[in-house]
CSV table of C-alpha atoms in Angstrom, one decimal:
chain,number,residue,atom,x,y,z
A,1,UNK,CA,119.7,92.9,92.5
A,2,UNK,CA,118.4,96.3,93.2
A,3,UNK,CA,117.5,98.8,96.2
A,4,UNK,CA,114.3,100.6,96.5
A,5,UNK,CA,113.1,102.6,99.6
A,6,UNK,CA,110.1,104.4,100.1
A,7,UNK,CA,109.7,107.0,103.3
A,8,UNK,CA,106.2,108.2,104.7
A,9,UNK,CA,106.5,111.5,106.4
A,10,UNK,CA,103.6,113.8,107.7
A,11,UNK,CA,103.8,115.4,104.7
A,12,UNK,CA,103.6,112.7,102.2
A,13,UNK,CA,106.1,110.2,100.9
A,14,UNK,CA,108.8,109.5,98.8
A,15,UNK,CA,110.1,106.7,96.7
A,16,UNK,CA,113.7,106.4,95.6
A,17,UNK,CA,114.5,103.3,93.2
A,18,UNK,CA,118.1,102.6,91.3
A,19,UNK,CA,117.2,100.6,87.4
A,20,UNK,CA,120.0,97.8,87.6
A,21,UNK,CA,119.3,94.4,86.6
A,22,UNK,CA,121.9,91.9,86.4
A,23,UNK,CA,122.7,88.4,85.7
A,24,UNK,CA,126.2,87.9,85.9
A,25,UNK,CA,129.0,91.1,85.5
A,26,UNK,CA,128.9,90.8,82.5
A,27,UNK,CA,125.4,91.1,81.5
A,28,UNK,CA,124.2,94.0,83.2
A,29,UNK,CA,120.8,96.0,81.5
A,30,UNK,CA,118.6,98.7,82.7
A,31,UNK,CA,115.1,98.8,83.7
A,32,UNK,CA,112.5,101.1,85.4
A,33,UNK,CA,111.9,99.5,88.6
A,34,UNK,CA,109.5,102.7,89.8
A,35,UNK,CA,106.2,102.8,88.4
A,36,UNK,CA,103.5,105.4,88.4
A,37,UNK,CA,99.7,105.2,88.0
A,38,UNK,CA,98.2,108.9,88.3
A,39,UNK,CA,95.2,110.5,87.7
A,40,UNK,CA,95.6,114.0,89.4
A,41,UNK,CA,93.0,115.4,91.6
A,42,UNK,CA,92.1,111.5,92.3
A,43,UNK,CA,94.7,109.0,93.2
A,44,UNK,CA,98.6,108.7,92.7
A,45,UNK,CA,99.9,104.7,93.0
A,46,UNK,CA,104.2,104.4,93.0
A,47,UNK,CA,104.8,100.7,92.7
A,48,UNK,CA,108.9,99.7,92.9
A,49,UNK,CA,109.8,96.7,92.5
A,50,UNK,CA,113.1,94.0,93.2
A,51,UNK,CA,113.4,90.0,92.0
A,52,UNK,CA,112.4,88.2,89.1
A,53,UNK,CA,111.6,90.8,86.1
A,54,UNK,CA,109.2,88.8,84.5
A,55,UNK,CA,107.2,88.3,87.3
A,56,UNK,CA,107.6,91.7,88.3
A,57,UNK,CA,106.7,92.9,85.0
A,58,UNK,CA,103.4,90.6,85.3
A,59,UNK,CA,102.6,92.5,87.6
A,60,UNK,CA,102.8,95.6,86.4
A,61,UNK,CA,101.3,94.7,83.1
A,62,UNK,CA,98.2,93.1,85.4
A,63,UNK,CA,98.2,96.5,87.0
A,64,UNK,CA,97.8,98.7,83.7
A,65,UNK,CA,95.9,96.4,81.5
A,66,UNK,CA,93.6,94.9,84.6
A,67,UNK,CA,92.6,91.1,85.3
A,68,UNK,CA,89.4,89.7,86.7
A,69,UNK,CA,89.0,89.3,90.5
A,70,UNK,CA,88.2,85.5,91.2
A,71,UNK,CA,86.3,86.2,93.8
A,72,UNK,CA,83.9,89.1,92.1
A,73,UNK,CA,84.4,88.4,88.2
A,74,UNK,CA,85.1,92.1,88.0
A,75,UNK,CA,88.2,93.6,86.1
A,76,UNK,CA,90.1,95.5,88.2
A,77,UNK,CA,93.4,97.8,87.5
A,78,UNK,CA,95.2,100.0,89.2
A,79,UNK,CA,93.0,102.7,88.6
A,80,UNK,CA,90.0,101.6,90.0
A,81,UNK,CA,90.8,100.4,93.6
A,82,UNK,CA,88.4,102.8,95.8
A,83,UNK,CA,91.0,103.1,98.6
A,84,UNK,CA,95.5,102.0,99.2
A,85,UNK,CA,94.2,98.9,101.4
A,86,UNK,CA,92.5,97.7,98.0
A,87,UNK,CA,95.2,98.7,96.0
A,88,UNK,CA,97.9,96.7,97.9
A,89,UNK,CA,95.1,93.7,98.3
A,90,UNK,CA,95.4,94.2,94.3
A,91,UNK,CA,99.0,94.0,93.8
A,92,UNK,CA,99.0,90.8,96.0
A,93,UNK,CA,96.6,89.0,93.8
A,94,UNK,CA,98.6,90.5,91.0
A,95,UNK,CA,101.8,88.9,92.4
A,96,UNK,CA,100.2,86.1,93.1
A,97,UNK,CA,99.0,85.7,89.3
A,98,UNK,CA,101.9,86.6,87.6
A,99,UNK,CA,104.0,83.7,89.7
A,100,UNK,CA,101.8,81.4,88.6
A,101,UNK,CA,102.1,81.9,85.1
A,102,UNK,CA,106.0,82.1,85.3
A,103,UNK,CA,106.0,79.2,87.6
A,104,UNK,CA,104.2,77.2,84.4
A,105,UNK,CA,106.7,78.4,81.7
A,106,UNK,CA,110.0,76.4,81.0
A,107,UNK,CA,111.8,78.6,82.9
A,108,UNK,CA,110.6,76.7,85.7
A,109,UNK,CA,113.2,74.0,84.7
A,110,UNK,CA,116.2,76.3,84.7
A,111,UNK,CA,116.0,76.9,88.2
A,112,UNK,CA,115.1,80.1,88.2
A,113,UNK,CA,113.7,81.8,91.3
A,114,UNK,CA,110.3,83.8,90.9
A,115,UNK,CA,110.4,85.7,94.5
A,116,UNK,CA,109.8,89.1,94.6
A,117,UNK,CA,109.0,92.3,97.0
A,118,UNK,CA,107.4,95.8,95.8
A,119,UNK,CA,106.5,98.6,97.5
A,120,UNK,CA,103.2,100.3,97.1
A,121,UNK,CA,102.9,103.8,98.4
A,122,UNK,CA,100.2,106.6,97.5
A,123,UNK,CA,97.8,108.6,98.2
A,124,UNK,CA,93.6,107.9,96.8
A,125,UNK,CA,91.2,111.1,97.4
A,126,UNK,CA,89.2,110.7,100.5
A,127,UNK,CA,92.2,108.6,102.0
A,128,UNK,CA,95.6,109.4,103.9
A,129,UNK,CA,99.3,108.4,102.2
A,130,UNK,CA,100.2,105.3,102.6
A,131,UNK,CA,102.9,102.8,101.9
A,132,UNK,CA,103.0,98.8,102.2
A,133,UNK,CA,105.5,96.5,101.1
A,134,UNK,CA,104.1,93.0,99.3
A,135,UNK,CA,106.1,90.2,99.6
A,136,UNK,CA,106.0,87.0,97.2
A,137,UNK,CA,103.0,85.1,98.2
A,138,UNK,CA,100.9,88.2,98.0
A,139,UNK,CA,100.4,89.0,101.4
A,140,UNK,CA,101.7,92.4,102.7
A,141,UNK,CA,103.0,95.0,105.8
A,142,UNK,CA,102.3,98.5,106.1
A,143,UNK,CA,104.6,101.4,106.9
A,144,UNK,CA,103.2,102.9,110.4
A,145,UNK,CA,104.5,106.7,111.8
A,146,UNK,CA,106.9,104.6,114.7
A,147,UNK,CA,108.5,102.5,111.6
A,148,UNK,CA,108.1,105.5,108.5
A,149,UNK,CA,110.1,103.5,106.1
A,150,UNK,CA,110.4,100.4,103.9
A,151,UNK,CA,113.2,99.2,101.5
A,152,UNK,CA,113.6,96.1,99.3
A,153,UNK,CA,116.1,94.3,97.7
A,154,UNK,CA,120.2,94.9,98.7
A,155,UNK,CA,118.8,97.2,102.2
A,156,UNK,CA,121.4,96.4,104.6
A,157,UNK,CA,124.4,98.9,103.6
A,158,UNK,CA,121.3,102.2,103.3
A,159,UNK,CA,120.0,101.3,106.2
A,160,UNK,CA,121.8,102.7,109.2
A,161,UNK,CA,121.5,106.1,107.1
A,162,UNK,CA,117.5,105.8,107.3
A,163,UNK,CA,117.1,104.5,110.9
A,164,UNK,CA,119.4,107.3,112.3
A,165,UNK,CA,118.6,110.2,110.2
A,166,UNK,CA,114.4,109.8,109.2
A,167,UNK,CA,111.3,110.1,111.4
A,168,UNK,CA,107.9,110.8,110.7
A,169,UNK,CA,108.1,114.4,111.3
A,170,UNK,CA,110.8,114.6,108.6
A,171,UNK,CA,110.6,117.5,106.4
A,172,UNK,CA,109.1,115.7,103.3
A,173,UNK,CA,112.6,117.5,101.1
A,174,UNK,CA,114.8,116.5,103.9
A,175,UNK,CA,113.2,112.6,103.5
A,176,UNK,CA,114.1,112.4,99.6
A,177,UNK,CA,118.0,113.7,100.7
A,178,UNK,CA,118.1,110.9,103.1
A,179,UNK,CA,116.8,108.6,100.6
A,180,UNK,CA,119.2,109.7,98.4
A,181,UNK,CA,122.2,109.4,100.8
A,182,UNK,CA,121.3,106.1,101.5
A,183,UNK,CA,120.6,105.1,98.0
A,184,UNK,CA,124.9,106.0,97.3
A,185,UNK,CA,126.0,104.1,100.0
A,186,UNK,CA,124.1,101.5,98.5
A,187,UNK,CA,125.4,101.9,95.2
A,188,UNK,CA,129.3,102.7,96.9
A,189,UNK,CA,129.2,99.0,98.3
A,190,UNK,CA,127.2,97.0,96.1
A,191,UNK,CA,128.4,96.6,92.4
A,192,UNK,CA,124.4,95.0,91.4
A,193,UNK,CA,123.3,98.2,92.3
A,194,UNK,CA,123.6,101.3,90.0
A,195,UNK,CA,122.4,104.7,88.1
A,196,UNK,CA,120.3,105.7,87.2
A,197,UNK,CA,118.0,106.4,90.1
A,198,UNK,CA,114.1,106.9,89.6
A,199,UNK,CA,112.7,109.2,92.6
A,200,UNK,CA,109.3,110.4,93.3
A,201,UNK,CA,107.7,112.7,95.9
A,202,UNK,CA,103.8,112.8,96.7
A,203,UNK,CA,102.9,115.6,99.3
A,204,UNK,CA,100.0,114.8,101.7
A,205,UNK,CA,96.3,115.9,99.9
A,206,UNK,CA,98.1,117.1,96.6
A,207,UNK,CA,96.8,114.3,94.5
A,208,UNK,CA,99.6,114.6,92.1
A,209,UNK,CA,103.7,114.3,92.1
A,210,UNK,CA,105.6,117.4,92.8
A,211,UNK,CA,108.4,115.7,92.2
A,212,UNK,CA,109.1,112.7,89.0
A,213,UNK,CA,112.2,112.5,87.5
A,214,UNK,CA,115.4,110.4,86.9
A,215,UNK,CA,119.0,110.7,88.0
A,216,UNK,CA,121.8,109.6,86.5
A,217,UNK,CA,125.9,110.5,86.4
A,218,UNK,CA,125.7,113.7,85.2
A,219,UNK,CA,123.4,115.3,87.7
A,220,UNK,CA,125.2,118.0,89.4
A,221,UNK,CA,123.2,117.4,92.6
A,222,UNK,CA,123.8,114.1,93.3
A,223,UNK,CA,127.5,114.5,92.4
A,224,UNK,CA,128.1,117.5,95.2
A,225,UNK,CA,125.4,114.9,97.8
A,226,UNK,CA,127.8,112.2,97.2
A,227,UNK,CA,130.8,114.6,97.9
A,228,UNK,CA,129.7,116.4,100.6
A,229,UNK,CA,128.5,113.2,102.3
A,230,UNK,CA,131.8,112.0,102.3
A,231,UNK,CA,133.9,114.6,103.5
A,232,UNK,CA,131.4,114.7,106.5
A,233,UNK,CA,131.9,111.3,106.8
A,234,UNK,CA,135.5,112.4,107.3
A,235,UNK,CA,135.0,114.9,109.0
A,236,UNK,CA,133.4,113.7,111.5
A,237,UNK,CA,135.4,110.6,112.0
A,238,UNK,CA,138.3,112.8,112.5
A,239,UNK,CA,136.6,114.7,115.2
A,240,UNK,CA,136.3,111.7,117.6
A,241,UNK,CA,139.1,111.2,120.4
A,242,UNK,CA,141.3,108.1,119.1
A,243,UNK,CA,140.6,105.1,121.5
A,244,UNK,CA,142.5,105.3,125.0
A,245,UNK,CA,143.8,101.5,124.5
A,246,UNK,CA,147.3,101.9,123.4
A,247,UNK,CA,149.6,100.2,125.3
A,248,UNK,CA,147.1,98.7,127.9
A,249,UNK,CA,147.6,94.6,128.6
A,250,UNK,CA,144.8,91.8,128.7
């Protein structure tokens, strides 16, 4: 399992994506689940990804190396889709590909399940940001200003953090600490999901990252985040009136 959220603000987006894969407790590996595809001053791609790894990594592999478009005979990559509508119509063919292939090995016999979801967000010159999230059969959403975020894989316990705390006029820093928040209550109630943490930020027209880098236990950041959220937490919890039902009958 694994959690990924990306968050489109007026100012850009942000991607936030934990590296646990697991199957079982006790075989439990790391992998980059947050992918980038950059050439500055013309387009930055962030591609996260949750389900099957081999598929996934199909699809990233499809996405570096390029594969021929059945409909044009071109070779197309990640680095040549002219606009983020292309690029996401890319990925889904991608998907689509690399399913096929692993649907035709033996591991089709094992009962293995091929599904997967990625997120696509960036940002191509002569375009606005954008994000969309691809499901298995290729086919895709995209992230609008009255709904500014996505999330795949184990979304349900970072969820209420995003829908009460972001909105598109978010500060674009203020987006990546809410990401983060709700990326630790992820990992504080889900065991299959885990540090390190991958996070990106793309500001609106910059062409390039500002921020690229990886988290894990020892960053002093994320420590005093995950602290101060939780005394707040407590904090206010405490400062609520206790309910007025003691002693009342049915």
């Amino acid at each position: 399992m694994t959690y990924c959220c990306g968050i489109l603000v007026r100012d850009g987006l942000v991607l936030v994506a934990d590296t646990r894969t697991n199957a079982g407790l006790d075989n439990i590996s790391t992998f980059r689940k947050l992918h980038v595809f950059e050439k500055p001053g013309e387009r930055v791609l962030l591609l996260a990804t949750a389900g099957n790894l081999s598929v996934t990594q199909g699809v990233v592999n499809f996405l570096t190396e390029g594969f021929e478009n059945p409909e044009t005979g071109e070779v197309e990559n990640a680095m040549t889709a002219p606009t983020m509508l292309q690029a996401a119509q890319l990925v889904g063919r991608a998907v689509r590909r690399s399913r096929k292939e692993a649907d035709s090995s033996a591991e089709q016999s094992a009962g293995v399940s091929f599904d997967v979801s990625l997120l696509l967000g960036g940002q191509i010159a002569g375009g606005a940001p954008r994000l969309f999230m691809i499901y298995t059969a290729g086919n895709f959403i995209e992230c609008t200003p009255d709904t500014n975020y996505l999330q795949i894989g184990e979304h349900k316990y970072g969820k209420p953090i995003l829908d009460r705390a972001v909105h598109y006029d978010s500060d674009i820093f203020d987006a990546l600490k809410i990401g983060l928040i709700s990326m630790d209550s992820t990992i504080r109630s889900n065991l299959s999901v885990g540090l390190p943490i991958d996070i990106a930020m793309l500001r609106r027209d910059a062409l390039q990252l500002e921020v690229s880098t990886r988290i894990d236990a020892t960053d002093d950041y994320f420590r005093d985040l995950r602290e101060r959220w939780s005394k707040a937490l407590r904090a206010a919890h405490m400062a609520i009136p206790a309910p007025p039902y003691r002693g009342r009958g049915s």
